[in-house]
Structures are given as structure tokens and as C-alpha cells.
Amino acid sequence: MFGYYLNLALYSLKRSPVLTGLMVLAIGLGIGASMTMITVLHVMSDDPLPGRSTQLYYPRIDPQPLGRGDTNPHSGDNLTWPDAQNLLRANRAERQAAMSAGSAAVYPVSGDGQPFFVPGHYVTADFFPMFDVPFRAGGGWTREQDQQRARVVVLGADLKRKLFGDAPVLGRTVHLKDADFSVIGVLGAWHPQPKFYADLDHGAFDKDDQFFLPLQTALDLSLAFRGQLSCWGSGGDSRKGPDCTWLQFWVQLATPAKAQAYRQFLDDYWRQQQDHGRFPRPVDARLYDLMSWLAYKGVVPGDVRMQLWLALGFLLVCMINIVALLLAKFLRRSGEISVRRAMGARRRDIFVQLGIESALIGMAGGALGLLVAELGLWSVRQRPDAYAHLAQMDAPMLFGTLALAIVASVLAGLLPAWRACRVPPALQLKTQ
Amino acid sequence: MQIQPILAALRRHRLATVLIALEIALACAVLCNACSMIADRLAAMHINSGVDENALATVHLTGYDLTKSADVDARALAALRSVPGVQSASLLYSIPFGLRQGTAGITTDAAGQHFGGVIEFYIGSPGSLRALGVQVIAGRAPQADDFHPFSGLLPEEAPIQITQSLAEHLWPGANPLGKQIWLDKYRFRIVGVLKNLVRPDPPGWPANQRQWSVFVPAQPGPQFTGSYLLRADPRVLPRVMRDALAAVAKALPDVVIDRDNSHTLTELRNSVFRNDRAMAGLLVGVIAALLLVTALGIIGLASFWVAQRRRQIGIRRALGATRGDILRYFQTENFLIVTFGIVLGVVLAIGINLALMKWFEVSRLPYWYLPVGAIVLWLLGQLAVLAPALRAAAVPPVEATRSA
């Protein structure tokens, strides 16, 4: 029966090529636009560290005075230097690391050529094992080296190639700003997107970091930091002071029970600090796992979410359009349907036949939609936004596009098919 | 033209009529809101910076020891001023549409109780305010003895110029001259009012806060170094900029030129607004696609109705109706459906606008957009129905005698 319906559907579609073309075009445009934006949203809200992300948590303890930061709910997200040191020293999690973004002028090894700026990160020792950072050569540094303010550096793959080519680099020296650093590791391919560990308020889809230095060393040498430095009180803007937040902090906790215990520890820490006259706000320590942290920080820009709604609204208009056109098309064949009904076809048979016809339009529309979506993603990649390069279609999105197109067109065909299969056999024959 | 028979016919095709009206309603709602968003973006992009953008450029140096700042600044300024065509070179912290270096929250009292808002502190060396070309509309511009070196974040007590929009926000209706603002221990006395001086990053702020800036006079020092403002004739500025970068690279070979932040102000302005431009382009695309699909829907349905009613049209023609009567019948029918859709669409447009205002930073829909949107859709409907209606008018009276 299916083959027969398919033939009927193909015949019917071929009989009115213009109407069929209009419907395929409408669903193709609607699906293409929606899938472009759904794909962008999908890649932007993807898990940056699959496998490890469920064990990573961000502690949020807000040391700001009451009333400060009321206009910006994210102003208390970063940590002060003393608090980060206390949490590091407490060592309550399996691993913990404090970090901040920075940038430095790098001098070419050969000695000639202009120095150039690259983005990097100042981190503490646990950063590398905690985030499961892959190394091509060497490795990170130890907590002792953190304390000793070691002059060591881990290079990103790109910077390593730019400075040294393919030569081995472990133990060689790199000149950053006005100090020499010994290379102890080279990263493999590591591009977590969004760059979850950075200050997400300042670009979640930044370029990859090209060097990593011990945080203490960077502070000692007063290298250039990036990201929000938010201060209050009269201590000025000293990074080591208790009244300036600027550090990001991550902990690794293997089980939810340990996470619960750590949250309790944070509350206790808050109370203990209150005894010392700090943390004037009511105790409200929070512990975000990685994905909730990304959601809380709103890494997907409002523009992208609005574009998704626009695209979905457009798809809705296209679908209503198709419902109207299918209704016209099916009712126009009332004569044919009533003949089939009179010859014994059940309503269900008519319904299935028309449903197959709608699905065929959906498949053609889906194929067109894929082309439109690829075109749309290409145009997104041309945009200046930092996330633009992420806009690539992957397998789930590809099948999602086809499925969405078919579901949308079958849904659009439901009402017209239901109307058409209620055509009474006798009456139609009489008017012929 | 009698409307009664048309309404009677539409009642027979209730479902299709409702669907097309719904489509028009959605199109109307999206059209009005998208146009309003485009207007918002364009307004943001055309913000009056208050400075002579096309005559200005900035050079940014970094990567040197701050204790050597006096030497670096002296050599850099000398090199910049030696470039033919440079009218003036001075130091400026925070550059309109460029690097942001002095964003901070202020209070209007010494105790820090009355929060005034987050504003931009432009710190400039002698000559920089004049080079910017900012218009002083009340009080005075900085004088030679206003400029002092400083060692903290900002000069501790400085006479400053404030934009009129910030003054109006802090002291509505009052004369701002002589008033003071505080940033922690820093105290600033207002001695002049500026017409406009845009923030470095206007897209990140609500529309009414984009001009909240003050100008603080200061002498260069370790805390105020390496960020230069160049002024030249707009016609030679690109050449001057190239020469200036070369001159600085030659005079200061061991200092890093931050090329990401060294541009003409026109280039900086373009890059600040590129997201808005991309979004506006996208919205135009959505509107075009939406209108196209809506028109296709109207054409499809009207064609179907014309084909279905060939016999009835023939009968009406045989009974004496002119071609014009048939044409007007379909045009009136379309007008009625579109009107029905627009009524729904206006409600929907306002509803969507309220939702967008709640969830995104979107301004209120100006009400005159609604009648304009309605006229656009009426015209679109009439255009779309024209071809099928002409085909209907061409049906000969003899069609009445033929069986379906």
C-alpha cells in the first residue's frame, strides 16, 4: 500500500509543480533559518569538557559590602587574592586552582623581529590535572613551584611553533615582558569552547591561551592581567588586597556528596570571615557545577537567543503558509478523494495517503533546508563575533534538520488531511 | 462593491481564511518589532560622539617598565609631533570607541552614600580636550594650572568637565557648576559642561547612559602613559597614521606598539558597531524572507480559489458583471482578509514587544510603526493577489455553460 500511496503522492505533486515548489521553498527557508540558529546555539551551549565537567565546580563567595553590585548581579563572582589563597591552603577538594587571564609581549627567540602580544593565563598547579589538559611534551608545575614563584612556562601549540618551529623546546628559555622563563611543557590540541575557566563576562569565546604561568610569579613580576578588577574600600586597587575581586577559582569534587560537603565548608568559611569583620552579606555560599556556571554566567549572548526566536517565528509563518496551501491542494482533489472513498477506501487510508504526500514535501524541504542552513552557517562564520568560527554543522544537527523538516511538514499536513478525509463520498460524486 | 457576498464566501472557507489571516498577523507582528529593533541599532550606530572622529587617531604603547614612562612618553610625543601633517599629539586615557581605562562608579557625597552611576573617566594631558574637539557649553575648559601629575588611580582633587547628560542625571534641573562627585577618596569639582563625550563602549550601555563621561586634566606619569591621541587633517589622516606608527617604531624600538588598539577613530567606531551592523543586516534578511513567504502564501491560496470558482465567475460574467467587478471582488476579498490579519497582528506586535522588553534589551515599539506596518501589508496583499485576480477577470462568460 505504501508504494501505491507514494506513487499517488508523486503524481499529485508533479501535477501542480508551482504549488509544490512554493511549499518546498517555504519549508526549506523556514527550516534552514531555524537550523542555522539552533546549530549556533547548540555549539555555543555545548559541554566544553565532556567527561570531566560533572566533577568541576565554581565556588561563589561574595565578599562585597552590602549595597555594592546591586546593579550588576555578576560583580561578586570573582574571588579576592586572600580568599583564593585560603581556599587553596584549606585543600578541601581533590584539586583546586585559582586563575586569571593575562597577556604578555613575547620576544622572538632569535633576537630580531618585533615583540608581539599573545593572550595567556596565570594559574596555579592543579589547573592542568584538574582540567585534564593534554600535553604534547613535558607537563605542568607543582604546588611547591607555585610557592617558590618558579620562572616556568607552559606554551600553547601555536606559540611553540611560532617561536621554535618543530625543534624540541623543553628546558629552553622564552622572554616574556622583561623576564626569562624556562619551558616545561607544550600543550596538545586543547580548545575548550566556551573558555569556561576564564572571566566569562569578558568574552566566553576568546582565542586560545598561548602560555600559562604560575599565578604567584605573574603577580611578583606584575605582568599584565586582563579581566575585571573590582575594588571597594580604601585599599586602592592592589591585587593582593582583601577588597579587590579578580580571580576565578575551580575545584574538582568527584561525588555529589563531596560537593555538598564543600558547600558546607564554604558557608563555614563565610561565617569565619564574618568573625574577622569581612563578608558583611548574609551567608550565601554557592557552588556551581560547570554547566550551571555557564548558564548562570549567560555565555550565550542575548542577540543569539533573539535570533533563534526570530528564526522560529519565521518557521511558524512558513508552516501556517504550508497548512493553507496544503488545505487548498487537498480540497481541490475532493472529487478524486470521493471517488476513492466510494470505491471502498477508508478515511484512514485517505489520511495516510495525504500524510505521505506531506512527508514527501517535508523531505524535499528538508534537503533544501540543509542547503539553506549550510549557507546560513557560512554567513555566520563570516560575522565578526568571537563565536563565529564555531558555527559548523555536525551529524546530530544534520539528522535533526531532516527530522524537523519532516515533522514540521507532517504536522502542517495533519489538519488539511483531516479535513480532506471527511469529504463525503456520495455528495461529491453527485455534483460532478 | 458589496461586502456581504464576499463575507458569505469567506465564511464557506473559514479555515483557509483564518490561516492566511494568522500568517499576516504573525508577519505584521514580526515586521513591526524587527523594524523597531533595526531602528534601535541604527540609532546606536549613529550616536553623536561629541568628538571630531574623522580627524583623530590613537597610538597605544605597552611592554615597557613604568618607571621609564617619562622618557617613553617624551620620545613618543616628539616622534608623533615630527610626523608631517600632525596638528597635535597628547596623552589620553580611554579613547572614544577605543580602549576603556577609567570606568568606575561614583557617588555625589563624600560619605559614599548616594550612588551616582557608573561613568567613564577620560584622563587627558594639556591640549587633549581641544584636540578631541569637544564642545564646552557652560563653565570653562581646563586651564594650564589644572593639570597635575598623580600617583594613584586618578588625580586626587581635580577640576573636571562633565557631559550635560550626566549632569542632568546627577542633578536634574540644577546648575552642575561647582558641584562635586566622589570616587572613594578622590574628589572632583565640576568647572565645565560638555555637550557630548561618548563612552568608549556605547553598545554595552543603556541608551540614556552612553554619554556619561567626565574629562579629568592631568600630567603624564607612571599611572598615565603610553596612550596617545593624534589630530590631523581628515584628508591626510590615513597617511599620517601609517607614518606615525613607523616613526614610533623607529624612535622606540624596544617598546611594543599595541596594534590592536592603534587605529583611527573612524576605524574604531566601525569595529565597535560591527555586531549591531550584522544584526541589523540579519533583521533586514528576516523581514525580506518573511514578506516573500507571506506573499507566496497569498498567491497560492488566491490562485486556488480562482481555479475553484471558475464556473461561478463565468456565471457572474454571463449575468452582466464586468471584468472590473471580478477583479475588484478578489481585491476586496484580499483586503478583508489582510485587515482581519492586521487587527490580530497589532495585538500580537504589542504582546511580542512587551515580551522582548522583558527578556532582552529592546525598547518600546513606537506606536506609529503599527499603521505603517499595516499599510505595508495591505500593499503586499494587493500586489500578491493582483496576478490571480487578473486571471479571474479573464475568465470568459462562456465558462458558465461548461460543466466543472
Coordinates of N, CA and C in Angstrom, one line a residue, chain A residues 2 32 214 240 249 316:
Chain A
F2 N 2.0 1.2 0.8 CA 2.8 2.3 0.9 C 3.4 2.8 -0.4
G32 N 15.8 26.0 7.2 CA 17.1 26.4 7.0 C 17.5 27.5 8.0
P214 N 52.8 30.4 36.4 CA 52.4 30.3 37.8 C 51.8 31.7 38.2
K240 N 46.6 42.2 45.7 CA 46.7 41.3 46.8 C 45.8 41.7 48.0
F249 N 38.1 30.7 40.3 CA 38.6 29.6 41.1 C 37.7 28.4 40.8
L316 N 7.4 29.3 12.0 CA 5.9 29.2 12.3 C 5.1 29.8 11.1

